[in-house]
Coordinates of C-alpha atoms in Angstrom, one line a residue:
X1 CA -111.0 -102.9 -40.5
X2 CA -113.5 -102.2 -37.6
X3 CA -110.8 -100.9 -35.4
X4 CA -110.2 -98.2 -38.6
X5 CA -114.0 -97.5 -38.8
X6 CA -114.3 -96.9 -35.3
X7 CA -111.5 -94.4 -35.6
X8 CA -113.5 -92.8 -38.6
X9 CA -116.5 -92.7 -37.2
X10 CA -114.6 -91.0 -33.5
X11 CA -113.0 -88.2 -35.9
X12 CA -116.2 -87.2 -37.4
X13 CA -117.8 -86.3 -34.0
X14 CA -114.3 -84.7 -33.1
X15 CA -114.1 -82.6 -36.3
X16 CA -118.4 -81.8 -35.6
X17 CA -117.5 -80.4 -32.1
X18 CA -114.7 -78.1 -33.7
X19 CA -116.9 -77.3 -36.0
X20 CA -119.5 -75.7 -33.2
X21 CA -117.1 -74.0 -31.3
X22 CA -116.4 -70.8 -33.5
X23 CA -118.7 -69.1 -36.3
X24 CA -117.3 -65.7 -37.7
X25 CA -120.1 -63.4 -38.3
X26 CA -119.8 -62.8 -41.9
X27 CA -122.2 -62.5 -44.6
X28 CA -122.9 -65.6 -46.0
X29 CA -121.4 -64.3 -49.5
X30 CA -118.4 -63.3 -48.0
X31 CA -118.0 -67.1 -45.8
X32 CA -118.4 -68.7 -49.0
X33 CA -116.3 -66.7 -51.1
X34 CA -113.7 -67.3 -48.1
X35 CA -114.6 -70.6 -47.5
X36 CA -114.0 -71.5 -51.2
X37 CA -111.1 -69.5 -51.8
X38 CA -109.8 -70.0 -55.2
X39 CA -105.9 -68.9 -54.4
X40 CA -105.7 -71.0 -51.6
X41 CA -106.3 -74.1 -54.2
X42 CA -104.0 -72.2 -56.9
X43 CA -100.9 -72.4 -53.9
X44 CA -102.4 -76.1 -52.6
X45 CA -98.3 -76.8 -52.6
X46 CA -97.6 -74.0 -50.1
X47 CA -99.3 -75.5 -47.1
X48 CA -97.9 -78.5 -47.9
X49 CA -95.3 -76.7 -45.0
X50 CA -98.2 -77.2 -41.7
X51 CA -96.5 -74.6 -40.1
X52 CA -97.9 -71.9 -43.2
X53 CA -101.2 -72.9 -42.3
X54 CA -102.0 -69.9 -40.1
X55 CA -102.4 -67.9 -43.6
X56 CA -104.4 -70.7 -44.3
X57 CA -108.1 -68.8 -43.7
X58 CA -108.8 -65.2 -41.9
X59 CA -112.3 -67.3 -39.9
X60 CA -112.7 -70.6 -39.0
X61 CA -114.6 -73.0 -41.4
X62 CA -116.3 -76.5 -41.7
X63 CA -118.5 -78.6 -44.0
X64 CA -119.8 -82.1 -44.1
X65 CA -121.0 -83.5 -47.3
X66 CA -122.9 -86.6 -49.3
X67 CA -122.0 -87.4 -52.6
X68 CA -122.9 -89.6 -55.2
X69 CA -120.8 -89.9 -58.5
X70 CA -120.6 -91.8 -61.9
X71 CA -118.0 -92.1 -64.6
X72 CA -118.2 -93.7 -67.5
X73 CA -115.3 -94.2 -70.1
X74 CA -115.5 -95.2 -73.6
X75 CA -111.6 -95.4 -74.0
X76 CA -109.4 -96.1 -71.0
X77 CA -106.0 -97.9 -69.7
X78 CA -107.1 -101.4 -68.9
X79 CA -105.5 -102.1 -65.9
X80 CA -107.4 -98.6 -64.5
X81 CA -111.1 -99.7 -65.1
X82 CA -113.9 -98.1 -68.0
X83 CA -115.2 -96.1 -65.2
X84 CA -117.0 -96.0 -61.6
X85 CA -119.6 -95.1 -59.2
X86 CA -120.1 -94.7 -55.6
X87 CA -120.9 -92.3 -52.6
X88 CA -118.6 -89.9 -50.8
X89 CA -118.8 -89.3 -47.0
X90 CA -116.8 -86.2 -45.7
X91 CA -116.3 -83.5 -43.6
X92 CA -113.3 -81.0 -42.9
X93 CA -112.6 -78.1 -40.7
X94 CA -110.4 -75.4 -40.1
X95 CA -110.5 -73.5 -36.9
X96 CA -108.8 -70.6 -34.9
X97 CA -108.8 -72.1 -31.1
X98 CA -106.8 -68.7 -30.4
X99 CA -105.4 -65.9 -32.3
X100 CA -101.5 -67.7 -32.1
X101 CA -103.1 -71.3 -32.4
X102 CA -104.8 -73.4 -35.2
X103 CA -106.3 -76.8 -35.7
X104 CA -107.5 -78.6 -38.5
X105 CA -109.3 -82.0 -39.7
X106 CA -110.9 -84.2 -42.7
X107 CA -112.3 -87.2 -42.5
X108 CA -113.8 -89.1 -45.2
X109 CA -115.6 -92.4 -46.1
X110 CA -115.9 -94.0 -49.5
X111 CA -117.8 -96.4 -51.4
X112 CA -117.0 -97.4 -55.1
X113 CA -117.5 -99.9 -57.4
X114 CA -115.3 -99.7 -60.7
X115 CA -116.0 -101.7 -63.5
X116 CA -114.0 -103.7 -66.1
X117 CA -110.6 -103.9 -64.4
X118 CA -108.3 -106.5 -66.5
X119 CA -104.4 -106.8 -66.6
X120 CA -104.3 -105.8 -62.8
X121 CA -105.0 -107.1 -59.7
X122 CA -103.1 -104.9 -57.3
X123 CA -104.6 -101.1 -56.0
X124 CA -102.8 -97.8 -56.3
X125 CA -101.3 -99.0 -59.5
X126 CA -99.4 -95.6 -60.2
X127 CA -97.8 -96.1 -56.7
X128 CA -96.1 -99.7 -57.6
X129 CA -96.2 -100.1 -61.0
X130 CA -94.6 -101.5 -62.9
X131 CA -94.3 -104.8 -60.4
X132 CA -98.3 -105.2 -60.8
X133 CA -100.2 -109.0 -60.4
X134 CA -102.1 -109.3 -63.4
X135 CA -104.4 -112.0 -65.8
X136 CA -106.9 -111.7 -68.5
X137 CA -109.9 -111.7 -66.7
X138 CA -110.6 -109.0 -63.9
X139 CA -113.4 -107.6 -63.2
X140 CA -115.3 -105.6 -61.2
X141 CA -113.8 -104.4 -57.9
X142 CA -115.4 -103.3 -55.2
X143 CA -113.5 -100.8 -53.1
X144 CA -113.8 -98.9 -49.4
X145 CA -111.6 -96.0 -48.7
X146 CA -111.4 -94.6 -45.1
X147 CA -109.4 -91.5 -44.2
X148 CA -108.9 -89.0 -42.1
X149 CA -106.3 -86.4 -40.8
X150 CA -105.3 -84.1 -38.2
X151 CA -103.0 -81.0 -37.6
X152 CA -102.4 -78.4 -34.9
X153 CA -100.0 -75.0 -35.1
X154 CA -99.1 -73.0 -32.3
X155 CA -97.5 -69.4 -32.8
X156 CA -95.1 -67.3 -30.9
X157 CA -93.4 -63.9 -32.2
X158 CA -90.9 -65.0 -34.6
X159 CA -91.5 -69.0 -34.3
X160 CA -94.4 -71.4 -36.1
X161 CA -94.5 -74.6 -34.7
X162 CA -96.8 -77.4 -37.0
X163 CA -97.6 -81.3 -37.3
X164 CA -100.1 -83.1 -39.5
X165 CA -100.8 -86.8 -39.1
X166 CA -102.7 -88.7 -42.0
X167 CA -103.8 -92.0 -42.4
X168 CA -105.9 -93.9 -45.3
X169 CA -106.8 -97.4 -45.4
X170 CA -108.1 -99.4 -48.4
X171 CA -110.5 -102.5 -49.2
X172 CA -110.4 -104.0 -52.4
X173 CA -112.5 -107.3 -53.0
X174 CA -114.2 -109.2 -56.3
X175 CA -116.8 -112.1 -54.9
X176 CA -116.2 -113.8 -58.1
X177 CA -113.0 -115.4 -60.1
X178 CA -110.8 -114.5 -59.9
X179 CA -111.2 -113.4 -56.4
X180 CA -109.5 -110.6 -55.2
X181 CA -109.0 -108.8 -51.4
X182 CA -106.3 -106.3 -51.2
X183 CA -105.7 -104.3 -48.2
X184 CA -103.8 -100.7 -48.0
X185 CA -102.6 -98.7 -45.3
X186 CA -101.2 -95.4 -45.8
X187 CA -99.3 -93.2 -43.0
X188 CA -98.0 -89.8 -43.3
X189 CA -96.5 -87.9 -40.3
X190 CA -96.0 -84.2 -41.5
X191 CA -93.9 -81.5 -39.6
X192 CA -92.7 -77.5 -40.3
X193 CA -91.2 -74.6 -38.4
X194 CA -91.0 -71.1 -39.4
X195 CA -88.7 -68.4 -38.3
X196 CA -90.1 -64.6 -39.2
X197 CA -86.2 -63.3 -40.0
X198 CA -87.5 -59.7 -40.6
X199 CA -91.1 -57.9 -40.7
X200 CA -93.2 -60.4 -42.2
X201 CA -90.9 -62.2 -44.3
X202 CA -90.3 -66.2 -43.2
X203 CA -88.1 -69.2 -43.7
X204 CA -89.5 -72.6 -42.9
X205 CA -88.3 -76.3 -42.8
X206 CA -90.9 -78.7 -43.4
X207 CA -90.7 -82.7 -43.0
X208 CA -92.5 -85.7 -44.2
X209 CA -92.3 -89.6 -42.9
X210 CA -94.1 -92.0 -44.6
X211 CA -94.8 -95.7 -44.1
X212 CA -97.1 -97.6 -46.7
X213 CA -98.3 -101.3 -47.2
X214 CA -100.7 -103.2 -49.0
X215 CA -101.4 -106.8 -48.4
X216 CA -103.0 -108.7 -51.8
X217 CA -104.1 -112.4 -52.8
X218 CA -105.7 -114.2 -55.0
X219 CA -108.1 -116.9 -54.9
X220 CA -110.2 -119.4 -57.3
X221 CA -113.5 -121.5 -56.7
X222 CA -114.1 -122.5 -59.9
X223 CA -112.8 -126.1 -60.5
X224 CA -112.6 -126.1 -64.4
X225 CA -110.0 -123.7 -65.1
X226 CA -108.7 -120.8 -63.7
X227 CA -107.0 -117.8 -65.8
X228 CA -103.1 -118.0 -65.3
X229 CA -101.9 -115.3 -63.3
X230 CA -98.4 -113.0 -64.1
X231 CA -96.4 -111.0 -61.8
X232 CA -95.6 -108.0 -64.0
X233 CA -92.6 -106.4 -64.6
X234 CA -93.1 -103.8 -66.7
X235 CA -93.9 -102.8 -70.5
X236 CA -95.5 -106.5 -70.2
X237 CA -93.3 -108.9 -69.4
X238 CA -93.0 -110.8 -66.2
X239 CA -91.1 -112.9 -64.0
X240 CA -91.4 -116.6 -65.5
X241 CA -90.3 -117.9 -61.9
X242 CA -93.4 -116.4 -59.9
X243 CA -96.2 -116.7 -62.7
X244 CA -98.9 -119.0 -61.9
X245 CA -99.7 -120.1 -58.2
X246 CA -103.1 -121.7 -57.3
X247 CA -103.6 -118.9 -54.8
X248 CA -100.6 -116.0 -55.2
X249 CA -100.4 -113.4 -52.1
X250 CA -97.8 -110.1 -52.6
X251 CA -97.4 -107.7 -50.1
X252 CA -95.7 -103.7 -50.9
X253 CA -93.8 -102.2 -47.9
X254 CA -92.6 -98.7 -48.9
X255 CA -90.5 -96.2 -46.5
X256 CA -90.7 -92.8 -47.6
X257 CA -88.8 -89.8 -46.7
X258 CA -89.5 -85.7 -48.1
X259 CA -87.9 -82.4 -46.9
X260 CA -87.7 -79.0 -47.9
X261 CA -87.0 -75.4 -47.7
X262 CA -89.7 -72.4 -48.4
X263 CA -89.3 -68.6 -47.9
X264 CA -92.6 -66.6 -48.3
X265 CA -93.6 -63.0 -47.4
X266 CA -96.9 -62.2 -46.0
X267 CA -97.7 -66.1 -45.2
X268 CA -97.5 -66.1 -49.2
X269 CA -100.0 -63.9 -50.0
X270 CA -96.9 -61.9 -51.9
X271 CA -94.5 -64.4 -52.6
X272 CA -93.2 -67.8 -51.9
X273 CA -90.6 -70.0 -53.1
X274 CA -90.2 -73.3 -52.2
X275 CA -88.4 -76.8 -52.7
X276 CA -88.7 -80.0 -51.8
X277 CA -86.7 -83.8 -51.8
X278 CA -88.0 -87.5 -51.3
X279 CA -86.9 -91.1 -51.3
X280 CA -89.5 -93.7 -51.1
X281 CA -88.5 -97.3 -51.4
X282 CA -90.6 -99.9 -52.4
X283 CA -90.4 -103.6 -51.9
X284 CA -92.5 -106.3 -53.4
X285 CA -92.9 -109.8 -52.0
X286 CA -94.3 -112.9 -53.3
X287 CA -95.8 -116.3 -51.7
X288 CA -97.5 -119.0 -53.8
X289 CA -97.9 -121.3 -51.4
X290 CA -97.4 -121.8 -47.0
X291 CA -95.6 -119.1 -45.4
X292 CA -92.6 -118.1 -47.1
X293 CA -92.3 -114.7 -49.2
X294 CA -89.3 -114.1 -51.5
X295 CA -88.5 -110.5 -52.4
X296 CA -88.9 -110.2 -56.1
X297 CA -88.4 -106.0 -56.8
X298 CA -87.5 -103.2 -55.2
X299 CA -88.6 -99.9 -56.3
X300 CA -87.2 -96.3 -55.5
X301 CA -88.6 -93.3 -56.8
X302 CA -86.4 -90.7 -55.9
X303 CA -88.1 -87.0 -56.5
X304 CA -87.9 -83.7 -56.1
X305 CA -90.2 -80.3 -56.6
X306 CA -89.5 -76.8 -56.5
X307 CA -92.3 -74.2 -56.8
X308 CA -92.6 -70.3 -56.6
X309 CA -95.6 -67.7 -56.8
X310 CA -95.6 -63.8 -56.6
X311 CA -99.2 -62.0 -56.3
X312 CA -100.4 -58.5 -56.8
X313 CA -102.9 -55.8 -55.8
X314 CA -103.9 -53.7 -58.5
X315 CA -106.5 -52.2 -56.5
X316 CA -108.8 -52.8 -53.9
X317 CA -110.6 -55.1 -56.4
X318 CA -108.2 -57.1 -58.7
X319 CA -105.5 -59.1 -57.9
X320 CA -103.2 -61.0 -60.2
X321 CA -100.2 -63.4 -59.4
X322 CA -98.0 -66.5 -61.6
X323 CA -97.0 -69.6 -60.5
X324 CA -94.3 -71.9 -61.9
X325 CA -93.7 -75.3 -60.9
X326 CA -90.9 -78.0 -62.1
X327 CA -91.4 -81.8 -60.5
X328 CA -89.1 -84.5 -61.7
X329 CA -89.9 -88.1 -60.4
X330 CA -87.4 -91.0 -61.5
X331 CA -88.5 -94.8 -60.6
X332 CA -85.6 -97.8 -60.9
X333 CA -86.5 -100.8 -60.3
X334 CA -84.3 -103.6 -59.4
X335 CA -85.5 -107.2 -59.7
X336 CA -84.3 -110.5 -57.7
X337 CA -83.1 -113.7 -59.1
X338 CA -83.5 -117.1 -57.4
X339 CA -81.9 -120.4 -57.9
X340 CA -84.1 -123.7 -58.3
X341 CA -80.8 -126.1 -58.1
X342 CA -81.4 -126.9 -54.1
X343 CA -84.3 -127.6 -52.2
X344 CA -85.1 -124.0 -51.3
X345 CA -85.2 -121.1 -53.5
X346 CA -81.4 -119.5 -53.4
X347 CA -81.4 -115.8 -54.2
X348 CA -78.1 -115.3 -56.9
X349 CA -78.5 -111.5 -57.5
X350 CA -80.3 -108.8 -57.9
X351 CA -79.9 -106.6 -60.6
X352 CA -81.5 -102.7 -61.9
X353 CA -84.2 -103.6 -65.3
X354 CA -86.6 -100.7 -64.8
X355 CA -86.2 -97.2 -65.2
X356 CA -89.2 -94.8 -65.5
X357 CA -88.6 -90.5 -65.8
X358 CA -91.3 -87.9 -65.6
X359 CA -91.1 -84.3 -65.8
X360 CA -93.6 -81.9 -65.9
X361 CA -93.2 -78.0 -65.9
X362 CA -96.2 -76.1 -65.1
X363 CA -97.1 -71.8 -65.6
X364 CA -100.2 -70.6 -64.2
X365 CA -101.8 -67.5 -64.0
X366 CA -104.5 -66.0 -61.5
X367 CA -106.7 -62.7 -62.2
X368 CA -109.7 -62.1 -59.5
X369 CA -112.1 -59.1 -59.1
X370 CA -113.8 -59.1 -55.9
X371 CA -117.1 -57.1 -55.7
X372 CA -119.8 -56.8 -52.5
X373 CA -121.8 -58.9 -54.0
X374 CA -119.8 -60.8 -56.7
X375 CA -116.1 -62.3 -57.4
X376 CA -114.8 -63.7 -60.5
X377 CA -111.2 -65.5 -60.9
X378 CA -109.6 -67.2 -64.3
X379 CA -106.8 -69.4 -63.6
X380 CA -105.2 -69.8 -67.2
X381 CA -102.3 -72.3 -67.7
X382 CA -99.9 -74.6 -69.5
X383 CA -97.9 -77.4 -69.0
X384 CA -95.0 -79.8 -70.7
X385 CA -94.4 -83.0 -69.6
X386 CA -91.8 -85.9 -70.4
X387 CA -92.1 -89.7 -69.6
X388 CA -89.7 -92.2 -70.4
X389 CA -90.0 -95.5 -69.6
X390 CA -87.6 -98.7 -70.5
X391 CA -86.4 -101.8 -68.8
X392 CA -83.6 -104.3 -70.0
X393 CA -83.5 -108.2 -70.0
X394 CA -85.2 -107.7 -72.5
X395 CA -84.9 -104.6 -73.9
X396 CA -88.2 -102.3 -74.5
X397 CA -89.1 -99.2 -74.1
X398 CA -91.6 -96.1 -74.9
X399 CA -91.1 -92.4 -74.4
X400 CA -94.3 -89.5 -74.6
X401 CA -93.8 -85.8 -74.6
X402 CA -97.0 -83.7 -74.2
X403 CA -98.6 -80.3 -73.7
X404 CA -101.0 -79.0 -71.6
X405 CA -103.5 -76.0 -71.9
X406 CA -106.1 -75.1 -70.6
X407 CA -108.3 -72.5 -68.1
X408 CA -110.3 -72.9 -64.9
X409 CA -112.9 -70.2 -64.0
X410 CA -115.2 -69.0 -61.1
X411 CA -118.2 -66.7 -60.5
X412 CA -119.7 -66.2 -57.2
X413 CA -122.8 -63.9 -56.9
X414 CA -125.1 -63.5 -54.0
X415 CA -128.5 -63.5 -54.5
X416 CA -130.2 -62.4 -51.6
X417 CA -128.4 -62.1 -48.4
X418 CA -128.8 -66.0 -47.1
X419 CA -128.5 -67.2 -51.1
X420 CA -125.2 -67.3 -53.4
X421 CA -124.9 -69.2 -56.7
X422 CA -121.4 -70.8 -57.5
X423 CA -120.4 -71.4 -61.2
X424 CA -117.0 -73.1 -61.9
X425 CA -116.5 -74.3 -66.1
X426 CA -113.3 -75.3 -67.0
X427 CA -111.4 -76.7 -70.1
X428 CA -108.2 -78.3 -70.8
X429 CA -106.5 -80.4 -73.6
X430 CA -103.6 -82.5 -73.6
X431 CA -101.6 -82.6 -77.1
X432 CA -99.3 -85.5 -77.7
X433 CA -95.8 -83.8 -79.2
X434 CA -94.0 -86.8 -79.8
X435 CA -94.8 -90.9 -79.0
X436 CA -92.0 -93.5 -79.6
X437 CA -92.4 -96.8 -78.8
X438 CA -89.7 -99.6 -78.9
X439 CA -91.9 -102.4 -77.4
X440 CA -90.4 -105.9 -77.0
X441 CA -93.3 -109.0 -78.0
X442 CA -93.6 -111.4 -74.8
X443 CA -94.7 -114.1 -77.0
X444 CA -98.2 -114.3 -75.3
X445 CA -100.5 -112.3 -78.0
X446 CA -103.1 -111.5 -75.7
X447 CA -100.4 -109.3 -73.4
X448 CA -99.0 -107.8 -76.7
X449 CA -102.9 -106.8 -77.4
X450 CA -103.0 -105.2 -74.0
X451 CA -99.5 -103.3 -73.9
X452 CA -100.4 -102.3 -77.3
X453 CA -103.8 -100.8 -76.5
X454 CA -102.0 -98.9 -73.8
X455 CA -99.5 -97.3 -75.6
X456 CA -102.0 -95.7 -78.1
X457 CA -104.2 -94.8 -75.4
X458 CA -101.0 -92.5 -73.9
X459 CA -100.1 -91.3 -77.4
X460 CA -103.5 -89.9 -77.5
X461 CA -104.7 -86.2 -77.5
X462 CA -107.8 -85.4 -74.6
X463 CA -110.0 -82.5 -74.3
X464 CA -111.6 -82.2 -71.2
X465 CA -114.6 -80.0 -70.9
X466 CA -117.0 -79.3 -67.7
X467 CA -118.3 -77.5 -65.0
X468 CA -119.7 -77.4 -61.4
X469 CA -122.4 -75.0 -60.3
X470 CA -123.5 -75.0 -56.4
X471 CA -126.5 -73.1 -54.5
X472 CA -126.0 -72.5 -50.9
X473 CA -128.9 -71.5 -48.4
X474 CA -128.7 -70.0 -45.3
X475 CA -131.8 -70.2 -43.2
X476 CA -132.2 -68.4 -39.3
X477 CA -130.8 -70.5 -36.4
X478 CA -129.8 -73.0 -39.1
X479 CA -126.5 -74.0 -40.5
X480 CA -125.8 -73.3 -44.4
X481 CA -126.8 -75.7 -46.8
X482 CA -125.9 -76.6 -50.2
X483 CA -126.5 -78.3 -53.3
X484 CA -124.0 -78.9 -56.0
X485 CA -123.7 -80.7 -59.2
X486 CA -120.7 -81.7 -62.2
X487 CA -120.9 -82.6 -65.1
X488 CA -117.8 -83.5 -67.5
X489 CA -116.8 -84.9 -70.9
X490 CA -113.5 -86.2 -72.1
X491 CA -112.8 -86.7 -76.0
X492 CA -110.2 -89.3 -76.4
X493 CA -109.7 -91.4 -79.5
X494 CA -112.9 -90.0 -81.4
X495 CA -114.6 -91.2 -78.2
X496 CA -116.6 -89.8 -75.0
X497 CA -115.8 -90.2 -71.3
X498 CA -118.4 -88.6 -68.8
X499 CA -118.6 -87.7 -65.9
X500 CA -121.2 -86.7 -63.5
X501 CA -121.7 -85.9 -59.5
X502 CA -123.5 -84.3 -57.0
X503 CA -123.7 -83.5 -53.3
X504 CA -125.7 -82.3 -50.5
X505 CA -124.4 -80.4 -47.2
X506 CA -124.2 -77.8 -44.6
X507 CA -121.4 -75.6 -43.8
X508 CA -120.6 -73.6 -40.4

């Protein structure tokens, strides 16, 4: 872990030195209304191509930031925590070295503590559930986050060239029982190229490698009991053979693999469709005790996206586009079984139990009128999604169908020429169509308590409700700085989940 905060701390002065080199002269209204471009998030997919990142920004751009946030939930999934808090280190930047070359950076520290974690003790649950470490106890878990990126793009007449490389690392420990330090690394090697086939119309091929591991044990001090520990797999049963251990260890190695196609006109600023396939495959290993680990699941999620956006200028002044996006994401899971009839563990087969299908379809809209001294943008839109979860041996299963609605807005407005006020409210509400469940009792009544409680937590409705506003300062010979705070409140099960944040910067 030194060797990775090292590394951090190296890529923050590299990303502060690119962040010197360049400053557009622009009012500071129209740097932050740039800098904070609302379509740019509304088409976040499109650049997941690096070589569309010369449409990326017209000016060069960079912040660094302190925040400080706190969540607290009232109702929440178990195995996710009732909330956290903790402080944010970042800073990012975009910058033209040349008018045919681009490079770009983020690097970002984190320090969190979330509270009341019980029924897991793995991180990044969504990435390897269902084949989760659990027991009844938990806790609070202290967690470090370090991460950081880096891309370059060189242009030539017809050809974009582009590669991103991004790495995060994770700490997760608990100084009490049961005592947990889990360790994540996360590697992502990104590449595109564009071909302009005719004015300003382009066809690109993008790439993505990915290579992930985390490293997780347990350990007890306590000599009068300890809580007996499961190794999950799925809908809450587990795998009789691996439970218990006086000091279980897993480790996750996942190879993962995305590419896809993507025509745009006007580096998407008119149009852009795109689509995208991946294969990640995950394997989980177990060791109770010395130094042998047995393979006990495999996962694959096998996925695929596609995605397209068309914009227009009414005038000078408005400008409206749609968006429509389909992702479909199916887990299996296989699971391993060993033999106990010679000395050492005998794998006899391994057999598919897990199957897990999501779908989501996604319409947005975006309106924006631009002014001198003023811009507005509403980004309405609605979305259906379709989970469906089940294993066999034995047989269980649940399946959730909801609706999304909602609408984001922002208003910009410059005060004086070195002051602009940002105001961003948004709402959204998820309604649950239809909730089947067909679970399976494990015989252990505090696990059916827990898979239970789950359940009706997804078959609940949530309105969400909040908003950011942010004051930016620009003094003479100084860089810009800014204040910013959130505020939001979930309604779940007749209950309230809050949110709150702020942060403190300069931008160039």
């Amino acid at each position: 872990m030194l060797t990775i905060k090292k590394t951090f701390y190296l890529l923050f002065i590299v990303i502060g030195s690119l962040s010197v080199k360049a400053q557009d002269s622009l009012s500071l209204f129209k740097t932050i209304n740039n800098q904070y471009n609302v379509e740019r998030n509304f088409k976040t997919q499109f650049y997941y191509n690096p070589a569309s990142m010369s449409g990326y920004s017209s000016t060069s751009f960079s912040e660094f930031n302190v925040g400080f946030h706190n969540k607290d939930d009232k109702a929440y999934r178990q195995q996710l925590g009732s909330g956290e808090k903790g402080l944010t280190v970042e800073a990012k930047s975009f910058q033209k070295l040349k008018p045919n070359c681009y490079v770009w950076g983020n690097a970002s520290y984190q320090n969190v503590k979330v509270d009341n974690i019980k029924w897991n003790e793995t991180l990044d649950y969504d990435r390897v559930a269902p084949y989760i470490t659990s027991d009844s106890v938990g806790g609070k878990l202290n967690l470090e986050r370090y991460q950081f990126a880096g891309g370059y793009l060189q242009k030539t007449n017809l050809w974009t060239f582009a590669g991103q490389i991004s790495y995060l690392a994770q700490l997760g420990y608990r100084a009490r029982d049961p005592r947990l330090r889990s360790t994540t690394s996360d590697l992502r090697v990104n590449a595109g190229i564009n071909y302009k086939v005719f004015r300003e119309y382009e066809i690109g091929v993008f790439g993505e490698f990915n290579k992930y591991t985390q490293n997780t044990s347990l350990t007890f001090q306590s000599v009068l009991g300890r809580p007996y520990v499961y190794q999950m797999v799925g809908l809450g049963h587990s795998n009789n053979l691996f439970n218990g251990g006086t000091a279980p260890s897993s480790t996750f190695e996942e190879f993962g693999i995305k590419g896809g196609l993507q025509i745009s006109n006007k580096e998407g600023k008119d149009f852009y469709l795109q689509a995208s396939i991946g294969r990640a495959n995950n394997v989980k290993s177990y060791n109770g005790t010395g130094n042998t680990f047995y393979d006990i699941s495999d996962l694959v999620d096998e996925n695929y996206q596609i995605e397209g956006a068309k914009f227009f200028d009414l005038n000078q002044k408005q400008r409206v586009g749609l968006l429509a996006n389909f992702t479909s994401s199916v887990k299996t899971g296989s699971e391993y079984g060993y033999s106990l009839n010679t000395t050492n563990m005998t794998q006899i087969f391994k057999r598919q139990a897990y199957r897990r299908e999501n779908y989501v379809s996604t319409i947005k809209g975006f309106y924006q009128y631009n002014q001198d001294h003023f811009s507005i943008t509403a980004t309405p839109f609605y979305g259906y999604e379709e989970i469906k979860e089940r294993r066999l041996y034995p047989n269980a299963g649940q399946k959730f169908e909801y609706s999304y609605f909602g609408i984001n807005a922002d208003y910009k407005q410059q005060i004086k020429e070195n002051q602009v006020l940002s105001f961003q409210p948004y709402f959204s509400k998820r309604v649950v169509n239809k909730s089947i469940t067909a679970l399976s009792t494990t015989g252990n009544a505090a696990v059916d308590a827990w898979v239970l409680q789950d359940y009706q937590f997804q078959a609940s409705d949530i309105t969400t409700v909040g908003a950011s506003l942010r004051y930016d300062l620009k003094l003479e010979k100084l860089p810009a700085f800014f204040v910013s705070a959130e505020y939001q409140s979930q309604k779940i099960q007749e209950k309230n989940n809050n949110f709150a944040g702020a942060s403190i910067g300069i931008t160039f």
